[in-house]
Amino acid sequence: MKLNKEEKKISNERAETIQEIYASSDEIRIPTRSLSWTGLIIVALLAGLLAGFFGGYWQASMKPAYLQNKTPNDEVKKVDILTALQERDLSAKQKTTNALMDSIAQSTVTFYWKNNKDNSNLLTEKNVLAQGLVITSDGWLLTSAILANIPLKEILVITGDRQGYELEQVIKDNYTGLILAKIKAENLKTRSIINDQTARANEDFILLRNTMRLGNPETQYVNVISSNYRALGSTILDYLISTEELSSYWKLNKQISTEYGGSPIFTSDGEVAGLLIKQKEQTDLVVAGFYLKNLVTNFLNSQNKPMHNYLGLQYIDLAEIVGLPKDLQRGYNRGALIYGSTEAEAIIAEGPAARAKLQKGDIILAVNDQELNSINSLNQIIQEYPLGTTISLKVLTAAGQEKDYIIILDVQ
């Protein structure tokens, strides 16, 4: 198609106009809209408000009860509840303790001396001779007081339930030094006796004595600091031990007033663990439960006679002495060295040791293969066996030979 001159002219003008437009700008820009800083801040604030609102709603609706805010009243209620629980526990414990004390008290007695100068029958604490333990339901009692020097009619026994009885009989046990006394009674309360020679470390024992006020015994807690205590002197004869009498005691952690003399000590379970010896003033010595049980068992099995195994010799426990002459100790730090003096014969005539021909200077090393040491003494071991038992002694003779002796223990 051919253009005429006029059309060509118009076309050329349009082309020139377009070239001028492109020549006046480096690039073609597309119009846009920008967001200002003010807008951004407003959007952020709105987002924060929404987040806070929904976060608070979630916390209030989803948080566990134990995380909820507590008011002062809530804290007071919590303290009240804890206090109530503690008081309940203490109350229950106190009730249990009181019940135990009441039960223990029923197995104890008090010995009174009716020696009022004004001839009145009124008894006070000044009339108290000793405390004691009920060992049979029909009226046999055990105490550490020396009652034999007082007329029986002048002694009144008050039981834990405030009943009064006159003494019918008094027997002294020569081995322990304790006193067995009889009243005419029935259905008395007794407690079991432990068979221990050694007290458990740090164990609390209950020491109890009845008073003039019914149902109000005096009690205190004691510990045993030594299970094999003997008052030792400064000479070799002070270390002599007889197989015919008790030589060692439990030693308590404190001195006890004389009013408690003869009082039993009890375990936390209410068992009899020992008996406090009676002295003129204070005392801290206890006859261990083993010897009490041994005495009571043999007494009841021997038609009410206090009986014990009898070996018939004096000895020195090598485990408790230092500095003996070498010709006596012969290098041994344990065992029972048979020894004596003009006042105390080493071997008692016609006794089991004499019949077996044991001699002064012999060292007994073992009984029935049980070695003697600081825990197992000769005195203790021979009382562990039934009355009249045949035993074997391992002995280092004074001549230096080891020899076994077969001995039948006497009973007395």
mmCIF file of C-alpha atoms in Angstrom:
data_model
loop_
_atom_site.group_PDB
_atom_site.id
_atom_site.type_symbol
_atom_site.label_atom_id
_atom_site.label_comp_id
_atom_site.label_asym_id
_atom_site.label_seq_id
_atom_site.Cartn_x
_atom_site.Cartn_y
_atom_site.Cartn_z
ATOM 1 C CA MET A 1 0.000 0.000 0.000
ATOM 2 C CA LYS A 2 1.465 3.286 -0.951
ATOM 3 C CA LEU A 3 1.081 6.419 1.194
ATOM 4 C CA ASN A 4 0.549 9.767 -0.271
ATOM 5 C CA LYS A 5 2.736 12.620 0.697
ATOM 6 C CA GLU A 6 0.311 13.963 3.277
ATOM 7 C CA GLU A 7 0.092 10.632 5.172
ATOM 8 C CA LYS A 8 3.849 10.195 5.152
ATOM 9 C CA LYS A 9 4.214 13.597 6.689
ATOM 10 C CA ILE A 10 1.810 12.785 9.548
ATOM 11 C CA SER A 11 3.540 9.454 10.184
ATOM 12 C CA ASN A 12 6.908 11.087 10.393
ATOM 13 C CA GLU A 13 5.611 13.620 12.908
ATOM 14 C CA ARG A 14 4.271 10.850 15.214
ATOM 15 C CA ALA A 15 7.604 9.068 15.100
ATOM 16 C CA GLU A 16 9.448 12.197 16.036
ATOM 17 C CA THR A 17 7.061 12.833 18.931
ATOM 18 C CA ILE A 18 7.643 9.294 20.353
ATOM 19 C CA GLN A 19 11.404 9.740 20.091
ATOM 20 C CA GLU A 20 11.174 12.972 22.036
ATOM 21 C CA ILE A 21 9.226 11.254 24.820
ATOM 22 C CA TYR A 22 11.803 8.438 25.255
ATOM 23 C CA ALA A 23 14.637 10.898 25.002
ATOM 24 C CA SER A 24 13.308 12.969 27.950
ATOM 25 C CA SER A 25 13.436 10.007 30.525
ATOM 26 C CA ASP A 26 15.980 7.277 31.309
ATOM 27 C CA GLU A 27 13.331 4.674 32.231
ATOM 28 C CA ILE A 28 9.638 4.172 32.394
ATOM 29 C CA ARG A 29 8.420 4.111 36.133
ATOM 30 C CA ILE A 30 5.342 2.238 37.247
ATOM 31 C CA PRO A 31 3.390 4.263 39.829
ATOM 32 C CA THR A 32 3.487 2.684 43.468
ATOM 33 C CA ARG A 33 2.138 3.534 46.992
ATOM 34 C CA SER A 34 4.589 3.438 50.034
ATOM 35 C CA LEU A 35 3.691 2.730 53.759
ATOM 36 C CA SER A 36 4.917 5.394 56.200
ATOM 37 C CA TRP A 37 6.654 4.728 59.639
ATOM 38 C CA THR A 38 3.592 5.998 61.458
ATOM 39 C CA GLY A 39 1.519 3.235 59.932
ATOM 40 C CA LEU A 40 4.002 0.576 61.004
ATOM 41 C CA ILE A 41 3.914 1.757 64.631
ATOM 42 C CA ILE A 42 0.137 1.702 64.709
ATOM 43 C CA VAL A 43 0.045 -1.850 63.317
ATOM 44 C CA ALA A 44 2.581 -3.037 65.932
ATOM 45 C CA LEU A 45 0.585 -1.542 68.798
ATOM 46 C CA LEU A 46 -2.591 -3.210 67.624
ATOM 47 C CA ALA A 47 -0.816 -6.576 67.341
ATOM 48 C CA GLY A 48 0.578 -6.216 70.886
ATOM 49 C CA LEU A 49 -2.826 -5.412 72.336
ATOM 50 C CA LEU A 50 -4.378 -8.431 70.662
ATOM 51 C CA ALA A 51 -1.557 -10.711 71.848
ATOM 52 C CA GLY A 52 -1.910 -9.469 75.440
ATOM 53 C CA PHE A 53 -5.645 -9.986 75.420
ATOM 54 C CA PHE A 54 -5.515 -13.535 74.083
ATOM 55 C CA GLY A 55 -2.489 -14.435 76.282
ATOM 56 C CA GLY A 56 -4.271 -13.289 79.444
ATOM 57 C CA TYR A 57 -7.366 -15.219 78.465
ATOM 58 C CA TRP A 58 -5.335 -18.426 77.949
ATOM 59 C CA GLN A 59 -3.473 -18.031 81.255
ATOM 60 C CA ALA A 60 -6.677 -17.506 83.203
ATOM 61 C CA SER A 61 -8.446 -20.434 81.617
ATOM 62 C CA MET A 62 -5.617 -22.975 81.269
ATOM 63 C CA LYS A 63 -3.319 -22.415 84.340
ATOM 64 C CA PRO A 64 -3.442 -25.267 86.961
ATOM 65 C CA ALA A 65 -4.971 -24.545 90.337
ATOM 66 C CA TYR A 66 -1.625 -24.732 92.147
ATOM 67 C CA LEU A 67 -0.314 -21.855 89.971
ATOM 68 C CA GLN A 68 -3.220 -19.535 90.676
ATOM 69 C CA ASN A 69 -2.415 -16.406 92.617
ATOM 70 C CA LYS A 70 -2.686 -16.932 96.399
ATOM 71 C CA THR A 71 -4.256 -14.399 98.674
ATOM 72 C CA PRO A 72 -3.111 -13.802 102.283
ATOM 73 C CA ASN A 73 -6.185 -15.723 103.419
ATOM 74 C CA ASP A 74 -5.052 -18.738 101.392
ATOM 75 C CA GLU A 75 -1.654 -18.689 103.147
ATOM 76 C CA VAL A 76 -3.336 -18.490 106.555
ATOM 77 C CA LYS A 77 -5.533 -21.463 105.687
ATOM 78 C CA LYS A 78 -2.450 -23.434 104.588
ATOM 79 C CA VAL A 79 -0.658 -22.700 107.880
ATOM 80 C CA ASP A 80 -3.774 -23.671 109.840
ATOM 81 C CA ILE A 81 -3.998 -26.988 108.000
ATOM 82 C CA LEU A 82 -0.302 -27.788 108.575
ATOM 83 C CA THR A 83 -0.601 -26.862 112.248
ATOM 84 C CA ALA A 84 -3.673 -29.045 112.634
ATOM 85 C CA LEU A 85 -1.870 -31.995 111.011
ATOM 86 C CA GLN A 86 1.162 -31.536 113.256
ATOM 87 C CA GLU A 87 -1.020 -31.291 116.358
ATOM 88 C CA ARG A 88 -2.882 -34.416 115.284
ATOM 89 C CA ASP A 89 0.391 -36.337 114.833
ATOM 90 C CA LEU A 90 1.745 -35.090 118.161
ATOM 91 C CA SER A 91 -1.517 -35.912 119.878
ATOM 92 C CA ALA A 92 -1.491 -39.454 118.481
ATOM 93 C CA LYS A 93 2.155 -39.909 119.478
ATOM 94 C CA GLN A 94 1.482 -38.539 122.949
ATOM 95 C CA LYS A 95 -1.482 -40.864 123.390
ATOM 96 C CA THR A 96 0.685 -43.827 122.382
ATOM 97 C CA THR A 97 3.424 -42.742 124.796
ATOM 98 C CA ASN A 98 0.956 -42.202 127.631
ATOM 99 C CA ALA A 99 -0.596 -45.624 127.034
ATOM 100 C CA LEU A 100 2.873 -47.226 127.131
ATOM 101 C CA MET A 101 3.788 -45.411 130.351
ATOM 102 C CA ASP A 102 0.531 -46.454 131.999
ATOM 103 C CA SER A 103 1.084 -50.066 130.964
ATOM 104 C CA ILE A 104 4.680 -50.026 132.203
ATOM 105 C CA ALA A 105 3.673 -48.490 135.526
ATOM 106 C CA GLN A 106 1.301 -51.396 136.187
ATOM 107 C CA SER A 107 4.289 -53.769 136.242
ATOM 108 C CA THR A 108 6.190 -51.789 138.886
ATOM 109 C CA VAL A 109 5.811 -51.434 142.656
ATOM 110 C CA THR A 110 6.998 -49.134 145.430
ATOM 111 C CA PHE A 111 8.285 -50.320 148.820
ATOM 112 C CA TYR A 112 7.394 -48.117 151.811
ATOM 113 C CA TRP A 113 8.728 -48.262 155.349
ATOM 114 C CA LYS A 114 5.976 -47.714 157.910
ATOM 115 C CA ASN A 115 8.267 -46.212 160.540
ATOM 116 C CA ASN A 116 6.480 -42.949 161.294
ATOM 117 C CA LYS A 117 7.541 -41.608 164.686
ATOM 118 C CA ASP A 118 4.110 -40.130 165.300
ATOM 119 C CA ASN A 119 2.514 -43.579 164.803
ATOM 120 C CA SER A 120 0.396 -42.236 161.941
ATOM 121 C CA ASN A 121 -0.462 -44.357 158.933
ATOM 122 C CA LEU A 122 0.155 -41.514 156.493
ATOM 123 C CA LEU A 123 2.792 -42.386 153.884
ATOM 124 C CA THR A 124 4.861 -39.756 152.070
ATOM 125 C CA GLU A 125 7.881 -39.740 149.779
ATOM 126 C CA LYS A 126 10.050 -39.841 152.895
ATOM 127 C CA ASN A 127 8.781 -43.363 153.551
ATOM 128 C CA VAL A 128 9.945 -44.732 150.190
ATOM 129 C CA LEU A 129 12.491 -47.536 150.498
ATOM 130 C CA ALA A 130 12.831 -48.516 146.854
ATOM 131 C CA GLN A 131 11.099 -49.247 143.586
ATOM 132 C CA GLY A 132 10.638 -52.748 142.209
ATOM 133 C CA LEU A 133 9.530 -54.924 139.295
ATOM 134 C CA VAL A 134 6.692 -57.461 139.161
ATOM 135 C CA ILE A 135 8.099 -60.757 137.823
ATOM 136 C CA THR A 136 5.107 -63.078 138.363
ATOM 137 C CA SER A 137 1.375 -62.456 138.325
ATOM 138 C CA ASP A 138 1.002 -64.095 141.758
ATOM 139 C CA GLY A 139 3.190 -61.610 143.589
ATOM 140 C CA TRP A 140 6.914 -62.248 143.198
ATOM 141 C CA LEU A 141 8.827 -58.971 142.956
ATOM 142 C CA LEU A 142 12.411 -57.953 142.225
ATOM 143 C CA THR A 143 14.275 -54.978 143.689
ATOM 144 C CA SER A 144 17.793 -53.872 144.548
ATOM 145 C CA ALA A 145 17.051 -52.545 148.056
ATOM 146 C CA ILE A 146 18.327 -54.294 151.150
ATOM 147 C CA LEU A 147 15.029 -55.277 152.769
ATOM 148 C CA ALA A 148 16.275 -58.126 154.940
ATOM 149 C CA ASN A 149 17.342 -55.762 157.740
ATOM 150 C CA ILE A 150 13.799 -54.394 158.186
ATOM 151 C CA PRO A 151 10.975 -56.352 159.852
ATOM 152 C CA LEU A 152 8.555 -57.531 157.178
ATOM 153 C CA LYS A 153 5.550 -56.137 159.043
ATOM 154 C CA GLU A 154 7.026 -52.648 158.725
ATOM 155 C CA ILE A 155 7.179 -52.790 154.918
ATOM 156 C CA LEU A 156 4.200 -51.964 152.722
ATOM 157 C CA VAL A 157 4.170 -52.620 148.973
ATOM 158 C CA ILE A 158 2.036 -50.386 146.742
ATOM 159 C CA THR A 159 1.329 -51.668 143.229
ATOM 160 C CA GLY A 160 0.781 -49.581 140.122
ATOM 161 C CA ASP A 161 -2.993 -49.595 140.650
ATOM 162 C CA ARG A 162 -2.611 -48.186 144.196
ATOM 163 C CA GLN A 163 -3.262 -51.453 146.052
ATOM 164 C CA GLY A 164 -1.343 -52.080 149.280
ATOM 165 C CA TYR A 165 0.184 -55.422 150.329
ATOM 166 C CA GLU A 166 2.332 -56.626 153.205
ATOM 167 C CA LEU A 167 5.487 -58.597 152.510
ATOM 168 C CA GLU A 168 5.350 -62.343 153.090
ATOM 169 C CA GLN A 169 8.911 -63.337 152.210
ATOM 170 C CA VAL A 170 12.272 -61.833 151.254
ATOM 171 C CA ILE A 171 15.144 -63.750 149.568
ATOM 172 C CA LYS A 172 18.551 -62.341 148.639
ATOM 173 C CA ASP A 173 20.308 -63.526 145.478
ATOM 174 C CA ASN A 174 23.990 -63.716 146.381
ATOM 175 C CA TYR A 175 25.173 -63.621 142.766
ATOM 176 C CA THR A 176 23.512 -60.350 141.682
ATOM 177 C CA GLY A 177 22.867 -58.866 145.121
ATOM 178 C CA LEU A 178 19.213 -58.333 144.146
ATOM 179 C CA ILE A 179 16.230 -59.049 146.399
ATOM 180 C CA LEU A 180 13.272 -61.298 145.582
ATOM 181 C CA ALA A 181 10.173 -60.381 147.591
ATOM 182 C CA LYS A 182 6.725 -62.009 147.815
ATOM 183 C CA ILE A 183 3.313 -60.466 148.367
ATOM 184 C CA LYS A 184 -0.044 -62.228 148.407
ATOM 185 C CA ALA A 185 -1.590 -60.992 145.181
ATOM 186 C CA GLU A 186 -3.190 -62.193 141.978
ATOM 187 C CA ASN A 187 -3.375 -61.035 138.366
ATOM 188 C CA LEU A 188 -0.471 -58.613 138.594
ATOM 189 C CA LYS A 189 0.863 -57.261 135.304
ATOM 190 C CA THR A 190 4.290 -58.427 134.120
ATOM 191 C CA ARG A 191 6.611 -57.395 131.286
ATOM 192 C CA SER A 192 9.021 -59.496 129.240
ATOM 193 C CA ILE A 193 12.736 -59.153 130.018
ATOM 194 C CA ILE A 194 15.307 -58.820 127.242
ATOM 195 C CA ASN A 195 18.213 -61.266 127.179
ATOM 196 C CA ASP A 196 20.895 -58.719 126.299
ATOM 197 C CA GLN A 197 24.261 -58.340 127.981
ATOM 198 C CA THR A 198 25.220 -55.408 125.754
ATOM 199 C CA ALA A 199 23.117 -52.277 125.317
ATOM 200 C CA ARG A 200 22.543 -50.993 121.798
ATOM 201 C CA ALA A 201 24.439 -47.779 121.034
ATOM 202 C CA ASN A 202 22.477 -44.524 121.463
ATOM 203 C CA GLU A 203 19.277 -46.352 122.409
ATOM 204 C CA ASP A 204 16.946 -44.407 124.679
ATOM 205 C CA PHE A 205 15.729 -46.326 127.716
ATOM 206 C CA ILE A 206 12.779 -45.328 129.873
ATOM 207 C CA LEU A 207 13.433 -45.076 133.607
ATOM 208 C CA LEU A 208 10.174 -45.023 135.578
ATOM 209 C CA ARG A 209 9.108 -44.851 139.195
ATOM 210 C CA ASN A 210 5.636 -44.626 140.681
ATOM 211 C CA THR A 211 4.722 -41.686 142.909
ATOM 212 C CA MET A 212 2.065 -41.023 145.546
ATOM 213 C CA ARG A 213 -0.207 -39.646 142.848
ATOM 214 C CA LEU A 214 -2.139 -42.364 141.030
ATOM 215 C CA GLY A 215 -1.514 -42.522 137.286
ATOM 216 C CA ASN A 216 1.302 -39.986 137.427
ATOM 217 C CA PRO A 217 4.631 -41.865 137.359
ATOM 218 C CA GLU A 218 7.909 -40.005 137.056
ATOM 219 C CA THR A 219 9.857 -40.897 133.935
ATOM 220 C CA GLN A 220 13.106 -39.900 132.330
ATOM 221 C CA TYR A 221 15.145 -41.099 129.381
ATOM 222 C CA VAL A 222 18.639 -42.510 129.839
ATOM 223 C CA ASN A 223 21.398 -43.960 127.660
ATOM 224 C CA VAL A 224 23.959 -46.646 128.438
ATOM 225 C CA ILE A 225 27.536 -45.465 127.908
ATOM 226 C CA SER A 226 29.220 -48.708 129.008
ATOM 227 C CA SER A 227 27.894 -52.274 128.961
ATOM 228 C CA ASN A 228 30.763 -53.761 130.975
ATOM 229 C CA TYR A 229 31.565 -51.266 133.711
ATOM 230 C CA ARG A 230 33.579 -52.055 136.827
ATOM 231 C CA ALA A 231 35.019 -49.645 139.364
ATOM 232 C CA LEU A 232 38.729 -50.485 139.156
ATOM 233 C CA GLY A 233 41.337 -49.621 141.773
ATOM 234 C CA SER A 234 45.083 -49.108 141.734
ATOM 235 C CA THR A 235 46.354 -52.512 142.905
ATOM 236 C CA ILE A 236 46.308 -55.893 141.216
ATOM 237 C CA LEU A 237 43.881 -57.260 143.816
ATOM 238 C CA ASP A 238 41.343 -54.586 142.801
ATOM 239 C CA TYR A 239 41.077 -56.383 139.451
ATOM 240 C CA LEU A 240 40.106 -59.731 140.960
ATOM 241 C CA ILE A 241 36.787 -61.163 139.728
ATOM 242 C CA SER A 242 34.876 -63.995 141.356
ATOM 243 C CA THR A 243 32.913 -66.416 139.211
ATOM 244 C CA GLU A 244 30.398 -66.519 142.079
ATOM 245 C CA GLU A 245 29.133 -62.943 141.874
ATOM 246 C CA LEU A 246 28.184 -60.294 139.351
ATOM 247 C CA SER A 247 31.202 -58.170 138.519
ATOM 248 C CA SER A 248 30.080 -55.672 135.870
ATOM 249 C CA TYR A 249 27.135 -53.376 135.230
ATOM 250 C CA TRP A 250 25.661 -51.082 132.646
ATOM 251 C CA LYS A 251 26.741 -47.514 133.288
ATOM 252 C CA LEU A 252 24.243 -44.750 132.476
ATOM 253 C CA ASN A 253 25.001 -41.362 130.968
ATOM 254 C CA LYS A 254 23.931 -39.528 134.150
ATOM 255 C CA GLN A 255 23.521 -39.918 137.879
ATOM 256 C CA ILE A 256 20.037 -40.881 139.103
ATOM 257 C CA SER A 257 18.632 -39.839 142.489
ATOM 258 C CA THR A 258 18.243 -42.476 145.177
ATOM 259 C CA GLU A 259 14.415 -42.372 144.967
ATOM 260 C CA TYR A 260 14.722 -44.331 141.709
ATOM 261 C CA GLY A 261 16.717 -47.156 143.318
ATOM 262 C CA GLY A 262 15.275 -50.510 142.258
ATOM 263 C CA SER A 263 13.463 -49.003 139.270
ATOM 264 C CA PRO A 264 13.483 -51.050 136.078
ATOM 265 C CA ILE A 265 14.556 -49.432 132.832
ATOM 266 C CA PHE A 266 12.480 -50.220 129.754
ATOM 267 C CA THR A 267 13.018 -50.255 126.013
ATOM 268 C CA SER A 268 10.812 -48.126 123.757
ATOM 269 C CA ASP A 269 8.747 -51.297 123.221
ATOM 270 C CA GLY A 270 8.074 -51.653 126.933
ATOM 271 C CA GLU A 271 10.414 -54.583 127.597
ATOM 272 C CA VAL A 272 12.513 -54.676 130.767
ATOM 273 C CA ALA A 273 16.142 -53.921 129.898
ATOM 274 C CA GLY A 274 17.669 -53.736 133.376
ATOM 275 C CA LEU A 275 17.251 -52.763 137.034
ATOM 276 C CA LEU A 276 18.802 -49.695 138.673
ATOM 277 C CA ILE A 277 20.814 -50.646 141.739
ATOM 278 C CA LYS A 278 20.003 -48.972 145.051
ATOM 279 C CA GLN A 279 22.701 -46.855 146.706
ATOM 280 C CA LYS A 280 22.685 -44.395 149.597
ATOM 281 C CA GLU A 281 22.916 -41.402 147.320
ATOM 282 C CA GLN A 282 22.975 -41.166 143.536
ATOM 283 C CA THR A 283 23.649 -44.063 141.219
ATOM 284 C CA ASP A 284 24.244 -44.682 137.527
ATOM 285 C CA LEU A 285 24.638 -48.475 137.553
ATOM 286 C CA VAL A 286 22.157 -51.005 136.159
ATOM 287 C CA VAL A 287 21.997 -54.801 136.331
ATOM 288 C CA ALA A 288 21.630 -55.826 132.676
ATOM 289 C CA GLY A 289 18.561 -57.636 131.387
ATOM 290 C CA PHE A 290 20.563 -60.815 130.728
ATOM 291 C CA TYR A 291 21.256 -61.298 134.441
ATOM 292 C CA LEU A 292 17.672 -60.433 135.399
ATOM 293 C CA LYS A 293 16.267 -62.978 132.959
ATOM 294 C CA ASN A 294 18.822 -65.561 134.073
ATOM 295 C CA LEU A 295 17.915 -65.000 137.729
ATOM 296 C CA VAL A 296 14.138 -65.076 137.195
ATOM 297 C CA THR A 297 14.233 -68.148 134.925
ATOM 298 C CA ASN A 298 16.433 -70.166 137.278
ATOM 299 C CA PHE A 299 14.445 -68.989 140.307
ATOM 300 C CA LEU A 300 11.115 -70.136 138.913
ATOM 301 C CA ASN A 301 12.590 -73.426 137.661
ATOM 302 C CA SER A 302 14.255 -74.205 141.009
ATOM 303 C CA GLN A 303 11.247 -74.096 143.338
ATOM 304 C CA ASN A 304 11.710 -70.416 144.140
ATOM 305 C CA LYS A 305 15.414 -70.554 144.923
ATOM 306 C CA PRO A 306 17.922 -68.198 143.269
ATOM 307 C CA MET A 307 20.361 -70.554 141.536
ATOM 308 C CA HIS A 308 23.411 -69.927 139.332
ATOM 309 C CA ASN A 309 26.226 -71.879 137.709
ATOM 310 C CA TYR A 310 29.263 -72.123 139.960
ATOM 311 C CA LEU A 311 32.887 -72.589 138.821
ATOM 312 C CA GLY A 312 34.757 -71.784 142.035
ATOM 313 C CA LEU A 313 37.702 -69.544 141.174
ATOM 314 C CA GLN A 314 39.055 -65.979 141.184
ATOM 315 C CA TYR A 315 40.578 -64.452 138.065
ATOM 316 C CA ILE A 316 41.891 -61.308 136.401
ATOM 317 C CA ASP A 317 40.444 -60.361 133.026
ATOM 318 C CA LEU A 318 43.529 -59.730 130.870
ATOM 319 C CA ALA A 319 41.439 -57.631 128.465
ATOM 320 C CA GLU A 320 40.979 -54.879 131.074
ATOM 321 C CA ILE A 321 44.406 -54.614 132.702
ATOM 322 C CA VAL A 322 47.707 -53.130 131.514
ATOM 323 C CA GLY A 323 51.125 -53.469 133.141
ATOM 324 C CA LEU A 324 50.977 -56.935 134.666
ATOM 325 C CA PRO A 325 54.331 -58.621 135.287
ATOM 326 C CA LYS A 326 55.426 -60.486 132.171
ATOM 327 C CA ASP A 327 55.622 -63.808 133.987
ATOM 328 C CA LEU A 328 51.884 -63.511 134.728
ATOM 329 C CA GLN A 329 50.584 -62.075 131.455
ATOM 330 C CA ARG A 330 52.945 -64.083 129.223
ATOM 331 C CA GLY A 331 52.175 -61.942 126.175
ATOM 332 C CA TYR A 332 48.382 -62.395 126.302
ATOM 333 C CA ASN A 333 45.958 -59.457 126.245
ATOM 334 C CA ARG A 334 42.832 -61.570 126.602
ATOM 335 C CA GLY A 335 41.707 -64.502 128.696
ATOM 336 C CA ALA A 336 41.078 -65.167 132.392
ATOM 337 C CA LEU A 337 44.236 -65.380 134.513
ATOM 338 C CA ILE A 338 43.487 -67.503 137.588
ATOM 339 C CA TYR A 339 44.816 -65.442 140.486
ATOM 340 C CA GLY A 340 44.300 -64.961 144.201
ATOM 341 C CA SER A 341 45.713 -63.796 147.493
ATOM 342 C CA THR A 342 45.678 -64.775 151.127
ATOM 343 C CA GLU A 343 42.313 -62.997 151.429
ATOM 344 C CA ALA A 344 40.813 -64.437 148.245
ATOM 345 C CA GLU A 345 41.901 -67.901 147.207
ATOM 346 C CA ALA A 346 42.490 -68.426 143.497
ATOM 347 C CA ILE A 347 40.837 -71.854 143.562
ATOM 348 C CA ILE A 348 37.963 -72.461 145.983
ATOM 349 C CA ALA A 349 38.319 -75.805 147.749
ATOM 350 C CA GLU A 350 36.067 -78.638 146.581
ATOM 351 C CA GLY A 351 34.602 -76.563 143.771
ATOM 352 C CA PRO A 352 34.482 -77.564 140.076
ATOM 353 C CA ALA A 353 37.779 -75.811 139.299
ATOM 354 C CA ALA A 354 39.497 -77.552 142.218
ATOM 355 C CA ARG A 355 38.169 -80.963 141.153
ATOM 356 C CA ALA A 356 39.504 -80.369 137.633
ATOM 357 C CA LYS A 357 42.914 -79.470 139.174
ATOM 358 C CA LEU A 358 43.114 -75.985 137.673
ATOM 359 C CA GLN A 359 45.895 -73.948 139.286
ATOM 360 C CA LYS A 360 46.821 -70.373 140.096
ATOM 361 C CA GLY A 361 48.629 -68.877 137.092
ATOM 362 C CA ASP A 362 46.628 -70.832 134.495
ATOM 363 C CA ILE A 363 45.047 -68.691 131.761
ATOM 364 C CA ILE A 364 41.604 -69.754 130.516
ATOM 365 C CA LEU A 365 41.460 -68.845 126.820
ATOM 366 C CA ALA A 366 38.062 -70.196 125.739
ATOM 367 C CA VAL A 367 34.879 -71.886 126.965
ATOM 368 C CA ASN A 368 33.435 -74.459 124.538
ATOM 369 C CA ASP A 369 35.519 -72.885 121.742
ATOM 370 C CA GLN A 370 34.099 -69.418 122.539
ATOM 371 C CA GLU A 371 37.128 -67.177 123.017
ATOM 372 C CA LEU A 372 37.327 -64.857 126.016
ATOM 373 C CA ASN A 373 37.807 -61.176 125.184
ATOM 374 C CA SER A 374 36.671 -57.693 126.213
ATOM 375 C CA ILE A 375 33.083 -58.525 125.212
ATOM 376 C CA ASN A 376 32.808 -62.189 126.207
ATOM 377 C CA SER A 377 33.993 -62.537 129.789
ATOM 378 C CA LEU A 378 34.291 -65.795 131.708
ATOM 379 C CA ASN A 379 31.642 -64.704 134.204
ATOM 380 C CA GLN A 380 29.104 -63.969 131.494
ATOM 381 C CA ILE A 381 29.682 -67.096 129.443
ATOM 382 C CA ILE A 382 29.285 -69.645 132.227
ATOM 383 C CA GLN A 383 25.935 -68.082 133.175
ATOM 384 C CA GLU A 384 24.661 -68.474 129.612
ATOM 385 C CA TYR A 385 24.435 -72.254 129.977
ATOM 386 C CA PRO A 386 21.671 -74.248 131.686
ATOM 387 C CA LEU A 387 22.288 -75.058 135.337
ATOM 388 C CA GLY A 388 24.812 -77.860 135.882
ATOM 389 C CA THR A 389 26.094 -77.901 132.281
ATOM 390 C CA THR A 390 29.295 -79.750 131.342
ATOM 391 C CA ILE A 391 31.755 -77.362 129.678
ATOM 392 C CA SER A 392 35.175 -77.565 128.039
ATOM 393 C CA LEU A 393 37.881 -75.056 128.998
ATOM 394 C CA LYS A 394 40.860 -74.311 126.766
ATOM 395 C CA VAL A 395 43.686 -73.431 129.163
ATOM 396 C CA LEU A 396 47.282 -72.250 128.909
ATOM 397 C CA THR A 397 48.721 -73.842 132.035
ATOM 398 C CA ALA A 398 51.156 -72.135 134.375
ATOM 399 C CA ALA A 399 53.767 -74.545 132.976
ATOM 400 C CA GLY A 400 53.209 -73.136 129.463
ATOM 401 C CA GLN A 401 51.209 -75.966 127.891
ATOM 402 C CA GLU A 402 47.804 -75.704 126.197
ATOM 403 C CA LYS A 403 45.337 -78.164 127.644
ATOM 404 C CA ASP A 404 41.580 -78.864 127.527
ATOM 405 C CA TYR A 405 39.656 -79.440 130.754
ATOM 406 C CA ILE A 406 36.187 -80.996 130.997
ATOM 407 C CA ILE A 407 34.249 -79.515 133.936
ATOM 408 C CA ILE A 408 30.743 -80.045 135.295
ATOM 409 C CA LEU A 409 29.469 -76.752 136.721
ATOM 410 C CA ASP A 410 28.059 -76.804 140.231
ATOM 411 C CA VAL A 411 24.805 -75.034 141.053
ATOM 412 C CA GLN A 412 24.349 -72.768 144.057
#
